[in-house]
PDB file of C-alpha atoms in Angstrom:
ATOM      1  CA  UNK A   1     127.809  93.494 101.944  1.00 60.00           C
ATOM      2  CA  UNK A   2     125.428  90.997 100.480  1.00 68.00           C
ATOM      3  CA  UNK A   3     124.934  91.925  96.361  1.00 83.00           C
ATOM      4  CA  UNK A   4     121.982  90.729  94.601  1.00 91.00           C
ATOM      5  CA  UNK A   5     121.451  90.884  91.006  1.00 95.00           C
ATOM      6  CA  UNK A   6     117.703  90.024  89.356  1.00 97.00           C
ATOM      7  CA  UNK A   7     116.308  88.900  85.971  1.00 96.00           C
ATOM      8  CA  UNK A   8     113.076  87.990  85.019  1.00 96.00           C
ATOM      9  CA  UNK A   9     111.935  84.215  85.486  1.00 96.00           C
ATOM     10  CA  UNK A  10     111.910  82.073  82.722  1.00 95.00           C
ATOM     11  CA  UNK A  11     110.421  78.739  81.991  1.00 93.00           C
ATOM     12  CA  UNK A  12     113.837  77.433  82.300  1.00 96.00           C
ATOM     13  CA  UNK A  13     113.617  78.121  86.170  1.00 96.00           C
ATOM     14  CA  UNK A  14     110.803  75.978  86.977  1.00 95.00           C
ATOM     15  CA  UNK A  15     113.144  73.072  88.587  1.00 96.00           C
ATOM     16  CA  UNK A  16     115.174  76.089  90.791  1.00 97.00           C
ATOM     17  CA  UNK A  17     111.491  77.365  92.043  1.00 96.00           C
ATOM     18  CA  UNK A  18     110.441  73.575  92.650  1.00 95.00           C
ATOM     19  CA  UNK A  19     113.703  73.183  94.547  1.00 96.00           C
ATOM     20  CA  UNK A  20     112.805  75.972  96.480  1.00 96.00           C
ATOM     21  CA  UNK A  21     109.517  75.403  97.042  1.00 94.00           C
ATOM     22  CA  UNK A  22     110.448  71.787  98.288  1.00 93.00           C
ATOM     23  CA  UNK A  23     112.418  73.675 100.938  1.00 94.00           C
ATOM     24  CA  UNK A  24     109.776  75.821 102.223  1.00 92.00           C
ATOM     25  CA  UNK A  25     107.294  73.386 103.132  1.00 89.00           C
ATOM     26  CA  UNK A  26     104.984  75.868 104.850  1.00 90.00           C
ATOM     27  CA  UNK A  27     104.488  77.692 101.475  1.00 91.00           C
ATOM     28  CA  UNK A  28     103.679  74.166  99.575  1.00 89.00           C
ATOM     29  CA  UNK A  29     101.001  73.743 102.108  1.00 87.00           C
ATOM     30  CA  UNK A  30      99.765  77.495 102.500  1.00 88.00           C
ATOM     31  CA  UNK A  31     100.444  78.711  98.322  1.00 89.00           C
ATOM     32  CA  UNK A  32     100.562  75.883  95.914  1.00 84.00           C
ATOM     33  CA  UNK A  33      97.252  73.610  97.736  1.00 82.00           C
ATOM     34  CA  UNK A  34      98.446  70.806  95.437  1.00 81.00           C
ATOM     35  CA  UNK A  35      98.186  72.972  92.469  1.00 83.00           C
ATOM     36  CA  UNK A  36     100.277  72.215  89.954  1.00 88.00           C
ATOM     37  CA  UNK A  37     103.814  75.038  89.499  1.00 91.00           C
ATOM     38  CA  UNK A  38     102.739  76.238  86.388  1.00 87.00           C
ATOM     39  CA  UNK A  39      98.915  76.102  87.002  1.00 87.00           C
ATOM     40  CA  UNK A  40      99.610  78.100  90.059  1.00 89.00           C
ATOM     41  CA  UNK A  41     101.844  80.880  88.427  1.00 90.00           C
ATOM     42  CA  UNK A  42      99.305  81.345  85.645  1.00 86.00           C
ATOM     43  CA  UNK A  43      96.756  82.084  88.261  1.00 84.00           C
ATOM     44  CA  UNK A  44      98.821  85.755  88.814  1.00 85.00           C
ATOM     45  CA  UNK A  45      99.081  86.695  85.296  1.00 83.00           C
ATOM     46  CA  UNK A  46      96.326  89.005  85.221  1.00 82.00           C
ATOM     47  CA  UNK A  47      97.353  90.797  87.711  1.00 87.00           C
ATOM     48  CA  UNK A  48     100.828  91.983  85.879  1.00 84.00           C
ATOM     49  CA  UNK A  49     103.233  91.493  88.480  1.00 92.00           C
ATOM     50  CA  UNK A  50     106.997  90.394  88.186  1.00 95.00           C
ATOM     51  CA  UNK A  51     108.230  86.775  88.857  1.00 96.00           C
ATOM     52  CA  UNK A  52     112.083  87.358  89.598  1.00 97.00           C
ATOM     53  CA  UNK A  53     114.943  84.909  90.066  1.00 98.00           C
ATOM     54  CA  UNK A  54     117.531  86.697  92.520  1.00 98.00           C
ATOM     55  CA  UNK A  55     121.459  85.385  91.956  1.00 96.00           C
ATOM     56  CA  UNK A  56     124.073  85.580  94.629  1.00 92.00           C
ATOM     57  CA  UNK A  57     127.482  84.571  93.397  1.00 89.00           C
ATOM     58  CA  UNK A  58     126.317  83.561  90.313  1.00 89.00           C
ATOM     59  CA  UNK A  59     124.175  81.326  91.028  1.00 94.00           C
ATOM     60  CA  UNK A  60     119.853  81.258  91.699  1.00 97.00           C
ATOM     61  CA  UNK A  61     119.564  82.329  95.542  1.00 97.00           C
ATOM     62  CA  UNK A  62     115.581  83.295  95.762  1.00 97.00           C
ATOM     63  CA  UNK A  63     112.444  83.828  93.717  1.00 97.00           C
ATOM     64  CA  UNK A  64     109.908  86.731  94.454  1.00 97.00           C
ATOM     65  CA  UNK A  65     106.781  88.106  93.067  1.00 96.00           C
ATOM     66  CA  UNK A  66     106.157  91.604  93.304  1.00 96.00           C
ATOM     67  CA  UNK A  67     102.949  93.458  91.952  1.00 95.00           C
ATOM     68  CA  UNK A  68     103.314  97.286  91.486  1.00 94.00           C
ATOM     69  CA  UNK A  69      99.677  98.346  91.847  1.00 92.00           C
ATOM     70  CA  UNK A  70      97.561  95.735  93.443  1.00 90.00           C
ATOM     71  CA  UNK A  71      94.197  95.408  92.327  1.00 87.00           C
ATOM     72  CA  UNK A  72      92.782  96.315  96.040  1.00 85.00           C
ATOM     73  CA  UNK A  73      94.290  99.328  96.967  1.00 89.00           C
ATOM     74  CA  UNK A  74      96.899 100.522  94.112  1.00 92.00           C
ATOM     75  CA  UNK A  75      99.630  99.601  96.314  1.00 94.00           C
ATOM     76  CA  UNK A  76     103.037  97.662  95.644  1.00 96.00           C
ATOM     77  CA  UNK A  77     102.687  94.329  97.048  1.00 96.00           C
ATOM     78  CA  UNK A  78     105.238  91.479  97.637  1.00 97.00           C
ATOM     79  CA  UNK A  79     103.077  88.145  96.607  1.00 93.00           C
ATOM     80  CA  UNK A  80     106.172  85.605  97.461  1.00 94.00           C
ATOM     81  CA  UNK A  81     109.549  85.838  98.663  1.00 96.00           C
ATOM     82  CA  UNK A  82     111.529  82.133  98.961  1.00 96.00           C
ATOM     83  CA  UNK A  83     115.140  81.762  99.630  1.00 96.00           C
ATOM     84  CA  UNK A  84     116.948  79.032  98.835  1.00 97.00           C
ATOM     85  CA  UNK A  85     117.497  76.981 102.069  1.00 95.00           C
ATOM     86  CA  UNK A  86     121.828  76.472 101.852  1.00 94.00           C
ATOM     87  CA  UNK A  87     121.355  80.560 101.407  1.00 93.00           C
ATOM     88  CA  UNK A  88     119.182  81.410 104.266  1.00 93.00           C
ATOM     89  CA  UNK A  89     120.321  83.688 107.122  1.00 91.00           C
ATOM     90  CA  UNK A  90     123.085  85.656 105.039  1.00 91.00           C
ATOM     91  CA  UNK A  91     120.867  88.793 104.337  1.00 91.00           C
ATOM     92  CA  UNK A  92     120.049  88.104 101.110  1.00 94.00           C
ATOM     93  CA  UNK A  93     116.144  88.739 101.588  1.00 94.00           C
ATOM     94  CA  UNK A  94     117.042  92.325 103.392  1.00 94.00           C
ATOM     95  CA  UNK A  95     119.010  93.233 100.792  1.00 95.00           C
ATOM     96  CA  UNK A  96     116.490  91.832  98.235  1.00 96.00           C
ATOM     97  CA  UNK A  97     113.935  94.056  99.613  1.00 96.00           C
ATOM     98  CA  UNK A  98     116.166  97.095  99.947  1.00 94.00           C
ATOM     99  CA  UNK A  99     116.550  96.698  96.169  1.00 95.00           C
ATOM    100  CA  UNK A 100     113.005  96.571  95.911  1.00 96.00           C
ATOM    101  CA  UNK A 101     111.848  99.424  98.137  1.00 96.00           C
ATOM    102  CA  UNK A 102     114.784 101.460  96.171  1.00 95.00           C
ATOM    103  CA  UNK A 103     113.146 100.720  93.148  1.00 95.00           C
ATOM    104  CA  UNK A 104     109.873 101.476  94.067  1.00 96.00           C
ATOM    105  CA  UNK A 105     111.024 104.434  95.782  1.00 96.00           C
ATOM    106  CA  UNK A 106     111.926 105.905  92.408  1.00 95.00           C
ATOM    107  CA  UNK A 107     108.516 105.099  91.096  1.00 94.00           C
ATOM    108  CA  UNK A 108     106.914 107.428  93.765  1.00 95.00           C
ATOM    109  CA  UNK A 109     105.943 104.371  96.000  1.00 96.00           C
ATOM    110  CA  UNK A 110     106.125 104.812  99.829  1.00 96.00           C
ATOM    111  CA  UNK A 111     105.662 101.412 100.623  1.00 96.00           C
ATOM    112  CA  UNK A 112     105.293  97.603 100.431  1.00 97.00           C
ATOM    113  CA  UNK A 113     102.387  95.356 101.611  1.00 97.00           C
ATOM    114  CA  UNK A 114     102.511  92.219 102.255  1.00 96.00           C
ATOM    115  CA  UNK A 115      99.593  89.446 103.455  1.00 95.00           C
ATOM    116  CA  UNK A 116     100.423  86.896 105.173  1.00 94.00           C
ATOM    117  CA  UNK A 117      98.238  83.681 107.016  1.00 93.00           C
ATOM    118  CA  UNK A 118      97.636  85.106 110.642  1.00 93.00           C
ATOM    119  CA  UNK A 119      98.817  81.821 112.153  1.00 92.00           C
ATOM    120  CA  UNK A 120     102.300  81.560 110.192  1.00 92.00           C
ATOM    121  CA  UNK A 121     104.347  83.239 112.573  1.00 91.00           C
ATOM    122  CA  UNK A 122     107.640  82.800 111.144  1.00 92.00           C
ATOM    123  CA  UNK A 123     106.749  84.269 108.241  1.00 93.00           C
ATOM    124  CA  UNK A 124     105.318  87.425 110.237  1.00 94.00           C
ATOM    125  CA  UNK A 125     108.596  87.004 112.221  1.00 95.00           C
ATOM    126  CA  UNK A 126     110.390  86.962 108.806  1.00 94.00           C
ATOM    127  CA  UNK A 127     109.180  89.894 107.257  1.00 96.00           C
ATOM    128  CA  UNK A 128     108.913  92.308 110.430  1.00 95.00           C
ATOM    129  CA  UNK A 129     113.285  91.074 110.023  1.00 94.00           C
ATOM    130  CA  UNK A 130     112.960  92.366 106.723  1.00 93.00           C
ATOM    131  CA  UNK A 131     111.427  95.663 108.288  1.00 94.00           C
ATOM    132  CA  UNK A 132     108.040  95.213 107.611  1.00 97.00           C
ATOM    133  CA  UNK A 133     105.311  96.339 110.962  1.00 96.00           C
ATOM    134  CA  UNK A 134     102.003  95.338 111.147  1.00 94.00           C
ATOM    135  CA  UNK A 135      99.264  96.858 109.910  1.00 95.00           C
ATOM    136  CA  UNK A 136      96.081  95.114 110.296  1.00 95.00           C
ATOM    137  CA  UNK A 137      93.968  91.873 110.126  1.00 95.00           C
ATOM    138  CA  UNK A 138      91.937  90.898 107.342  1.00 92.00           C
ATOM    139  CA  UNK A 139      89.378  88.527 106.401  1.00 91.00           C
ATOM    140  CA  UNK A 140      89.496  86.598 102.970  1.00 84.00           C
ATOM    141  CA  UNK A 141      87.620  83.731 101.765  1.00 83.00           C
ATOM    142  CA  UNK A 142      86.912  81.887 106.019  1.00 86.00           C
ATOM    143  CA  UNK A 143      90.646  83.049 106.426  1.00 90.00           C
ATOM    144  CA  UNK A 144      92.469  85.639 108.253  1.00 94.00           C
ATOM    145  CA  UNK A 145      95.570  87.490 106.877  1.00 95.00           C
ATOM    146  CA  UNK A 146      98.047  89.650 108.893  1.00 95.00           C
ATOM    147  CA  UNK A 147      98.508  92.588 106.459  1.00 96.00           C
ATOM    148  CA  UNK A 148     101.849  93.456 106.973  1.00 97.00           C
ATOM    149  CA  UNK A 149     103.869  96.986 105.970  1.00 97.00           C
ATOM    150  CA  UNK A 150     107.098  98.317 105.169  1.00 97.00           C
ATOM    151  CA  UNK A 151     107.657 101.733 104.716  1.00 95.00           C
ATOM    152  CA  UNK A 152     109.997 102.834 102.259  1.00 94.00           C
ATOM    153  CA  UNK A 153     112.073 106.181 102.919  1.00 77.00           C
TER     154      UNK A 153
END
């Protein structure tokens, strides 16, 4: 079984998230716009969610941003999940967002949105892996999102 431990991000993880990021070059184009890493990080700080950095064997596996209670419907909401690319298709996002969902669960949350561009497939395909279901389309700012679920039990 996969085992993922989490702290909070620091400053001193920018080069790991650029390393990811450089990896994931659908979320470079679709996220960061050209923006600078920092820039675009600030941006969420209002909203007082969590950047994590997610270790497997030690070392930095994946980066995630999870708001408890979104400003649009009170809801948790996973803003970002990235897995480093050498780490990729060994369950590490499943278990991830079993952690997650447990955690929640606790809280008294019975689920997990997620938003994601309607025309990014693999990352619909992704996150209906990671047991999410769709839930509905929504329009935001000329763009439309597939709003994506996961229960949690």
């Amino acid at each position: 079984m996969v085992k993922v431990l989490w702290r909070a991000f620091q400053k001193s993880d920018l080069p790991f998230f650029q390393e990811v990021i450089s990896e994931s070059g659908k979320w470079l184009e679709n996220e960061l716009q050209g923006a600078d890493l920092e820039h675009y990080m600030n941006q969420y700080d209002e909203l007082a969610g969590e950047w994590r950095v997610w270790e497997w064997e030690g070392s930095p596996a994946a980066i995630t941003f999870l708001l408890e209670s979104a400003p649009s419907n009170r809801k948790a909401w996973l803003g970002t999940i990235l897995v480093k690319a050498s780490e990729r298709r060994k369950g590490i996002a499943t278990k991830i967002l079993n952690d997650l969902a447990s955690e929640l669960n606790g809280r008294g949350h019975r689920a997990i949105f997620a938003g994601v561009p309607i025309n990014e497939y693999e990352w619909s395909n992704f996150l209906s892996d990671c047991g999410f279901e769709q839930f509905k389309a929504e329009e935001n700012d000329d763009e439309t999102f597939l709003i994506m679920v996961r229960p949690i039990d």
